[in-house]
Structures are given as structure tokens and as C-alpha cells.
Amino acid sequence: MYEIAQEQQPVKVILVGVDTGEYDAQVSIEELGELADTAGCEVLRTVIQSRPSVESATCIGTGKLEEIRELAENLEAEMLIFDTELTGMQLRNITDLTDCKVIDRTMLILDIFAGRARTAEGKIQVALAQYKYRLTRLAGSGSALSRLGGGIGTRGPGETKLETDRRHIRSRIASLEEQLREMEKHRKFIGSRRKKEGVLTVAIVGYTNAGKSTLFNLLTHAGVLAEDKLFATLDVTARALELPDGRTVVISDTVGLIRRLPHHLVEAFRSTLEETADADLILHVMDASAEDVRERMEITVKLLEELGCGGIPQVQVLNKADLLDIPKESDTDHVWCSAKTGEGIPELFAAMAHHLPKTVKRMQLCIPYSEGSFLQLLREEGRLFSEEYTGDGVVVDVLVDIRRQKQAEQYQV
């Protein structure tokens, strides 16, 4: 696989957007610039054309394309990146008119995904999304995609003559989907076993670059890649986390979200994101210092609802609090914190303990020696923090399963 780190020099690009009034084109193209930076590009110029609708043949007007062609020639730009999804015909026409390599927003995101995926499942999901994307663009794309050569926009499954044969691509898609189904069965088996054994699960979700992985590392010391780039982590990572009340939960870090994430990319990663739907608690991490924090929050909430997570308890984690000089007050639903400095972590633990199901209770018990079988049961089902043998019995500090609490109350110290 062609890795991002193997680029010798940043790829010089021009960003192109279309403002039809459907969304904030300026904010969107700024985010495209962050994506381009993540992929190893140097953004030379940004061009936005305002028009009533997207031009079906060339996305933007031919006059503007001529301006961009001259601009690319003068700046020695190597590639144009469009902040929209191009059809095969548009891709071919723009390439012919500008004589530049051309990719769109989706191709750029897929390229980043291909470079970031580490697990077998993540790589399969990326390859599947890329094949599906290319299949829909075989008709009309002509030589446009083949002219990309190596580099950004071509990572992943590879392109020997575009893998031109539709039958071959459909066969690969079917094979990859079958592999994902098998992996999904395995993941659901593990999930059902966790539920059966009473293991509590917490999922960290949120907009990309909100500090989710940094927070995950702080809580679990997992050493997950955490960079100031979009999609720094792609694969789901799960670790055990012990709460101050003695309970142990499994906490997972998921892929970040962005505005205008193409629908079929959400579909491709649905199996990974659906792990969130099985969680007992969701930590919705937000970059509190971002100017558009509310919009980012709404994007995340909308996707969570699409995944059927609307009824799962959530804690809104307002991260990067160290960057804001304003009054901050946390409660069980909203916690101000800084994954960088550790500020607010005790409040976060308290909020997690408040929302998680009360499956166990920490108790101080004095169990008579004649009830040794009950003590052994507590050892097997719960967690023993300490035990002391006294004249009256065994004094224990223990987590008691909810099923045993009524019986345990008669021995409570």
C-alpha cells in the first residue's frame, strides 16, 4: 500500500469549491484544507465559485475552469481537489480542460482512510468503500482516473488500468463484504459475551480532531496515535478502564466524524460505528475551543441518531478547556475537561459512574466463618479489594453483584 509518509515532497494543490447556498462553502473548504494537509498536500490557493447550481458537465463554469488552468500553470500546481463529489463525466471533463490531476472530497477522505487503517477490518472497509466509489464512476470517467498515476487519491486497492473490468470489481466487493460479515459476527459474539458477563462498555465519539484519542490515552494509557490532524485514528481501539468506585468498564475510541461525510462512507464504516450502539454510555467529546462547536455537536448527534443511539445515556465532554478563559461548571451531563492537562478528569469519572447501570455496589461486610460459601461466591462474581480475618468473621471490602446485594446487606458493617 502506498503510505502517506512515503511522499518525498508535499503535493502542491489548488482547492476548488462551489457555493450554491446549500451549506457554508467557506467553512467546508477550510475543512477540506485540513484534510489536504493531513494527506500530505501543500495548499497553494483556494477558489470558490458562486452559482445557482452545480454544472452537470464540469461542476463549475468553463470560464472559471480556464482561469484555474492558468492559475495551476503559473503556480506549478500538481493537482486540483474539488470540495464536492464529482461524477465520472465531470472528472473526465475537468481533467481534459485543465490538464491537471483531479480528485474530489470523497477520494481525498478515502486516501486518508487508506493511509490510516491499521487493523484487518479497517483495511477491508477502506478497500470496499474505494471499490464501490470507483464502480459508479467507470462509465464516463475515460482516462481521467488512470492519469492520476501514483500518490494522493490512488492509495488502497491499486489501479492497474483502473481494474477496469466491472465484473472483477463487483467480485472484489462481494468478497470484501463477505469478509466483513464474518468479522461482524465475531464482534457481535464478543459483544454478547460481554453483556452476558455483565461487562459495562463506554464509547468515545465526536467530531474529528476534538481530542478523543488524547483523552482515551489519558484514561487508559493505551498509546493510541494522537495528532493534531483529521482522522489521526481510524480503527476502533478498546481497553479496560477502572473507575474510582472499583468498577471496571471497557472503553473504546472510535473514528472521528466530519461535516458532509459522504453517505456511502458512513455505510462502509457502519459496522465499526455500530459498536457505539451497543455501549452502555457514550462520551460525546467536543472541542470546546472551536468556533463552530455547536454545529459539530449537531453533526455528531445526528449520526448517533441514525445509528440508533438516541436512547443511550450520554455525557457531553467539553474538551480543551485549558484553551478557554471563561467560567466552567460541570455536572453529571456536561463535563469541562482538558485531555492535555488532566483538568476535569475526576468530574468525568463521577459523571460516568452516575450514568452507568448500577450492576455492582461496593460494600464493607463482615461474613461469619460459617458462611464461607457465600464469601467464595463474592470472590468469583465481584472484586475483592481487601479481606481481614477477625474474631467475628472475615471483614471484606468488596464489589457485590446486584443479585447478591440483598443477601449481603445482613453482613454489612
PDB file of N, CA and C in Angstrom, residues 229-273:
ATOM      1  N   LYS A 229      -4.387  16.320  13.621  1.00  0.00           N
ATOM      2  CA  LYS A 229      -4.779  16.139  12.229  1.00  0.00           C
ATOM      3  C   LYS A 229      -6.119  15.422  12.192  1.00  0.00           C
ATOM      4  N   LEU A 230      -6.835  15.617  11.076  1.00  0.00           N
ATOM      5  CA  LEU A 230      -8.113  14.934  10.927  1.00  0.00           C
ATOM      6  C   LEU A 230      -7.880  13.445  10.711  1.00  0.00           C
ATOM      7  N   PHE A 231      -8.751  12.622  11.296  1.00  0.00           N
ATOM      8  CA  PHE A 231      -8.678  11.162  11.155  1.00  0.00           C
ATOM      9  C   PHE A 231      -7.322  10.609  11.595  1.00  0.00           C
ATOM     10  N   ALA A 232      -6.755  11.147  12.696  1.00  0.00           N
ATOM     11  CA  ALA A 232      -5.476  10.613  13.167  1.00  0.00           C
ATOM     12  C   ALA A 232      -5.611   9.135  13.498  1.00  0.00           C
ATOM     13  N   THR A 233      -6.768   8.738  14.026  1.00  0.00           N
ATOM     14  CA  THR A 233      -7.031   7.319  14.260  1.00  0.00           C
ATOM     15  C   THR A 233      -8.274   6.922  13.485  1.00  0.00           C
ATOM     16  N   LEU A 234      -8.248   5.734  12.938  1.00  0.00           N
ATOM     17  CA  LEU A 234      -9.366   5.250  12.142  1.00  0.00           C
ATOM     18  C   LEU A 234     -10.001   4.008  12.754  1.00  0.00           C
ATOM     19  N   ASP A 235      -9.169   3.134  13.298  1.00  0.00           N
ATOM     20  CA  ASP A 235      -9.666   1.857  13.816  1.00  0.00           C
ATOM     21  C   ASP A 235     -10.163   2.004  15.251  1.00  0.00           C
ATOM     22  N   VAL A 236     -11.161   1.208  15.588  1.00  0.00           N
ATOM     23  CA  VAL A 236     -11.674   1.195  16.951  1.00  0.00           C
ATOM     24  C   VAL A 236     -10.665   0.505  17.862  1.00  0.00           C
ATOM     25  N   THR A 237     -10.334   1.154  18.971  1.00  0.00           N
ATOM     26  CA  THR A 237      -9.436   0.573  19.968  1.00  0.00           C
ATOM     27  C   THR A 237     -10.197   0.477  21.284  1.00  0.00           C
ATOM     28  N   ALA A 238     -10.136  -0.680  21.943  1.00  0.00           N
ATOM     29  CA  ALA A 238     -10.853  -0.886  23.206  1.00  0.00           C
ATOM     30  C   ALA A 238      -9.861  -1.268  24.294  1.00  0.00           C
ATOM     31  N   ARG A 239     -10.064  -0.711  25.482  1.00  0.00           N
ATOM     32  CA  ARG A 239      -9.218  -1.016  26.632  1.00  0.00           C
ATOM     33  C   ARG A 239     -10.076  -1.075  27.891  1.00  0.00           C
ATOM     34  N   ALA A 240      -9.564  -1.797  28.880  1.00  0.00           N
ATOM     35  CA  ALA A 240     -10.248  -1.846  30.177  1.00  0.00           C
ATOM     36  C   ALA A 240      -9.894  -0.589  30.969  1.00  0.00           C
ATOM     37  N   LEU A 241     -10.869  -0.074  31.681  1.00  0.00           N
ATOM     38  CA  LEU A 241     -10.676   1.136  32.489  1.00  0.00           C
ATOM     39  C   LEU A 241     -11.320   0.922  33.851  1.00  0.00           C
ATOM     40  N   GLU A 242     -10.564   1.150  34.898  1.00  0.00           N
ATOM     41  CA  GLU A 242     -11.097   1.009  36.258  1.00  0.00           C
ATOM     42  C   GLU A 242     -11.564   2.368  36.775  1.00  0.00           C
ATOM     43  N   LEU A 243     -12.829   2.430  37.192  1.00  0.00           N
ATOM     44  CA  LEU A 243     -13.384   3.664  37.740  1.00  0.00           C
ATOM     45  C   LEU A 243     -13.022   3.780  39.219  1.00  0.00           C
ATOM     46  N   PRO A 244     -13.048   4.994  39.757  1.00  0.00           N
ATOM     47  CA  PRO A 244     -12.706   5.175  41.173  1.00  0.00           C
ATOM     48  C   PRO A 244     -13.588   4.371  42.126  1.00  0.00           C
ATOM     49  N   ASP A 245     -14.832   4.028  41.704  1.00  0.00           N
ATOM     50  CA  ASP A 245     -15.696   3.252  42.597  1.00  0.00           C
ATOM     51  C   ASP A 245     -15.402   1.755  42.543  1.00  0.00           C
ATOM     52  N   GLY A 246     -14.357   1.375  41.793  1.00  0.00           N
ATOM     53  CA  GLY A 246     -13.939  -0.022  41.758  1.00  0.00           C
ATOM     54  C   GLY A 246     -14.449  -0.799  40.575  1.00  0.00           C
ATOM     55  N   ARG A 247     -15.434  -0.271  39.860  1.00  0.00           N
ATOM     56  CA  ARG A 247     -15.964  -0.980  38.701  1.00  0.00           C
ATOM     57  C   ARG A 247     -15.005  -0.883  37.518  1.00  0.00           C
ATOM     58  N   THR A 248     -14.972  -1.930  36.714  1.00  0.00           N
ATOM     59  CA  THR A 248     -14.155  -1.939  35.504  1.00  0.00           C
ATOM     60  C   THR A 248     -15.065  -1.903  34.282  1.00  0.00           C
ATOM     61  N   VAL A 249     -14.761  -1.006  33.351  1.00  0.00           N
ATOM     62  CA  VAL A 249     -15.539  -0.896  32.121  1.00  0.00           C
ATOM     63  C   VAL A 249     -14.602  -1.094  30.929  1.00  0.00           C
ATOM     64  N   VAL A 250     -15.181  -1.425  29.782  1.00  0.00           N
ATOM     65  CA  VAL A 250     -14.421  -1.478  28.529  1.00  0.00           C
ATOM     66  C   VAL A 250     -14.742  -0.200  27.768  1.00  0.00           C
ATOM     67  N   ILE A 251     -13.712   0.617  27.506  1.00  0.00           N
ATOM     68  CA  ILE A 251     -13.914   1.895  26.834  1.00  0.00           C
ATOM     69  C   ILE A 251     -13.277   1.825  25.450  1.00  0.00           C
ATOM     70  N   SER A 252     -13.968   2.350  24.433  1.00  0.00           N
ATOM     71  CA  SER A 252     -13.471   2.276  23.057  1.00  0.00           C
ATOM     72  C   SER A 252     -13.403   3.661  22.431  1.00  0.00           C
ATOM     73  N   ASP A 253     -12.379   3.854  21.600  1.00  0.00           N
ATOM     74  CA  ASP A 253     -12.171   5.099  20.856  1.00  0.00           C
ATOM     75  C   ASP A 253     -12.560   4.839  19.412  1.00  0.00           C
ATOM     76  N   THR A 254     -13.444   5.663  18.851  1.00  0.00           N
ATOM     77  CA  THR A 254     -13.964   5.413  17.500  1.00  0.00           C
ATOM     78  C   THR A 254     -13.467   6.478  16.520  1.00  0.00           C
ATOM     79  N   VAL A 255     -13.704   6.221  15.229  1.00  0.00           N
ATOM     80  CA  VAL A 255     -13.292   7.149  14.174  1.00  0.00           C
ATOM     81  C   VAL A 255     -14.022   8.488  14.324  1.00  0.00           C
ATOM     82  N   GLY A 256     -13.294   9.582  14.039  1.00  0.00           N
ATOM     83  CA  GLY A 256     -13.904  10.900  14.137  1.00  0.00           C
ATOM     84  C   GLY A 256     -14.844  11.176  12.977  1.00  0.00           C
ATOM     85  N   LEU A 257     -15.715  12.142  13.168  1.00  0.00           N
ATOM     86  CA  LEU A 257     -16.721  12.498  12.162  1.00  0.00           C
ATOM     87  C   LEU A 257     -16.408  13.887  11.607  1.00  0.00           C
ATOM     88  N   ILE A 258     -16.869  14.140  10.400  1.00  0.00           N
ATOM     89  CA  ILE A 258     -16.722  15.467   9.798  1.00  0.00           C
ATOM     90  C   ILE A 258     -18.032  15.863   9.134  1.00  0.00           C
ATOM     91  N   ARG A 259     -18.170  17.172   8.827  1.00  0.00           N
ATOM     92  CA  ARG A 259     -19.357  17.633   8.117  1.00  0.00           C
ATOM     93  C   ARG A 259     -19.314  17.093   6.690  1.00  0.00           C
ATOM     94  N   ARG A 260     -20.499  16.869   6.136  1.00  0.00           N
ATOM     95  CA  ARG A 260     -20.662  16.395   4.763  1.00  0.00           C
ATOM     96  C   ARG A 260     -19.882  15.105   4.509  1.00  0.00           C
ATOM     97  N   LEU A 261     -19.833  14.217   5.499  1.00  0.00           N
ATOM     98  CA  LEU A 261     -19.220  12.910   5.284  1.00  0.00           C
ATOM     99  C   LEU A 261     -20.108  12.147   4.319  1.00  0.00           C
ATOM    100  N   PRO A 262     -19.583  11.753   3.152  1.00  0.00           N
ATOM    101  CA  PRO A 262     -20.411  11.083   2.147  1.00  0.00           C
ATOM    102  C   PRO A 262     -21.144   9.880   2.721  1.00  0.00           C
ATOM    103  N   HIS A 263     -22.397   9.716   2.306  1.00  0.00           N
ATOM    104  CA  HIS A 263     -23.267   8.699   2.889  1.00  0.00           C
ATOM    105  C   HIS A 263     -22.677   7.300   2.765  1.00  0.00           C
ATOM    106  N   HIS A 264     -22.097   6.986   1.581  1.00  0.00           N
ATOM    107  CA  HIS A 264     -21.590   5.627   1.426  1.00  0.00           C
ATOM    108  C   HIS A 264     -20.337   5.378   2.265  1.00  0.00           C
ATOM    109  N   LEU A 265     -19.654   6.460   2.719  1.00  0.00           N
ATOM    110  CA  LEU A 265     -18.546   6.271   3.645  1.00  0.00           C
ATOM    111  C   LEU A 265     -19.084   5.916   5.026  1.00  0.00           C
ATOM    112  N   VAL A 266     -20.198   6.553   5.405  1.00  0.00           N
ATOM    113  CA  VAL A 266     -20.847   6.190   6.668  1.00  0.00           C
ATOM    114  C   VAL A 266     -21.284   4.738   6.606  1.00  0.00           C
ATOM    115  N   GLU A 267     -21.842   4.331   5.463  1.00  0.00           N
ATOM    116  CA  GLU A 267     -22.281   2.953   5.301  1.00  0.00           C
ATOM    117  C   GLU A 267     -21.105   1.987   5.406  1.00  0.00           C
ATOM    118  N   ALA A 268     -19.979   2.354   4.778  1.00  0.00           N
ATOM    119  CA  ALA A 268     -18.814   1.470   4.790  1.00  0.00           C
ATOM    120  C   ALA A 268     -18.297   1.243   6.206  1.00  0.00           C
ATOM    121  N   PHE A 269     -18.403   2.263   7.053  1.00  0.00           N
ATOM    122  CA  PHE A 269     -17.885   2.142   8.405  1.00  0.00           C
ATOM    123  C   PHE A 269     -18.990   1.947   9.447  1.00  0.00           C
ATOM    124  N   ARG A 270     -20.177   1.639   8.960  1.00  0.00           N
ATOM    125  CA  ARG A 270     -21.294   1.456   9.873  1.00  0.00           C
ATOM    126  C   ARG A 270     -21.034   0.320  10.862  1.00  0.00           C
ATOM    127  N   SER A 271     -20.429  -0.772  10.385  1.00  0.00           N
ATOM    128  CA  SER A 271     -20.189  -1.908  11.273  1.00  0.00           C
ATOM    129  C   SER A 271     -19.278  -1.519  12.430  1.00  0.00           C
ATOM    130  N   THR A 272     -18.304  -0.633  12.153  1.00  0.00           N
ATOM    131  CA  THR A 272     -17.433  -0.162  13.226  1.00  0.00           C
ATOM    132  C   THR A 272     -18.165   0.804  14.144  1.00  0.00           C
ATOM    133  N   LEU A 273     -18.900   1.734  13.543  1.00  0.00           N
ATOM    134  CA  LEU A 273     -19.607   2.721  14.353  1.00  0.00           C
ATOM    135  C   LEU A 273     -20.747   2.100  15.146  1.00  0.00           C
TER     136      LEU A 273
END
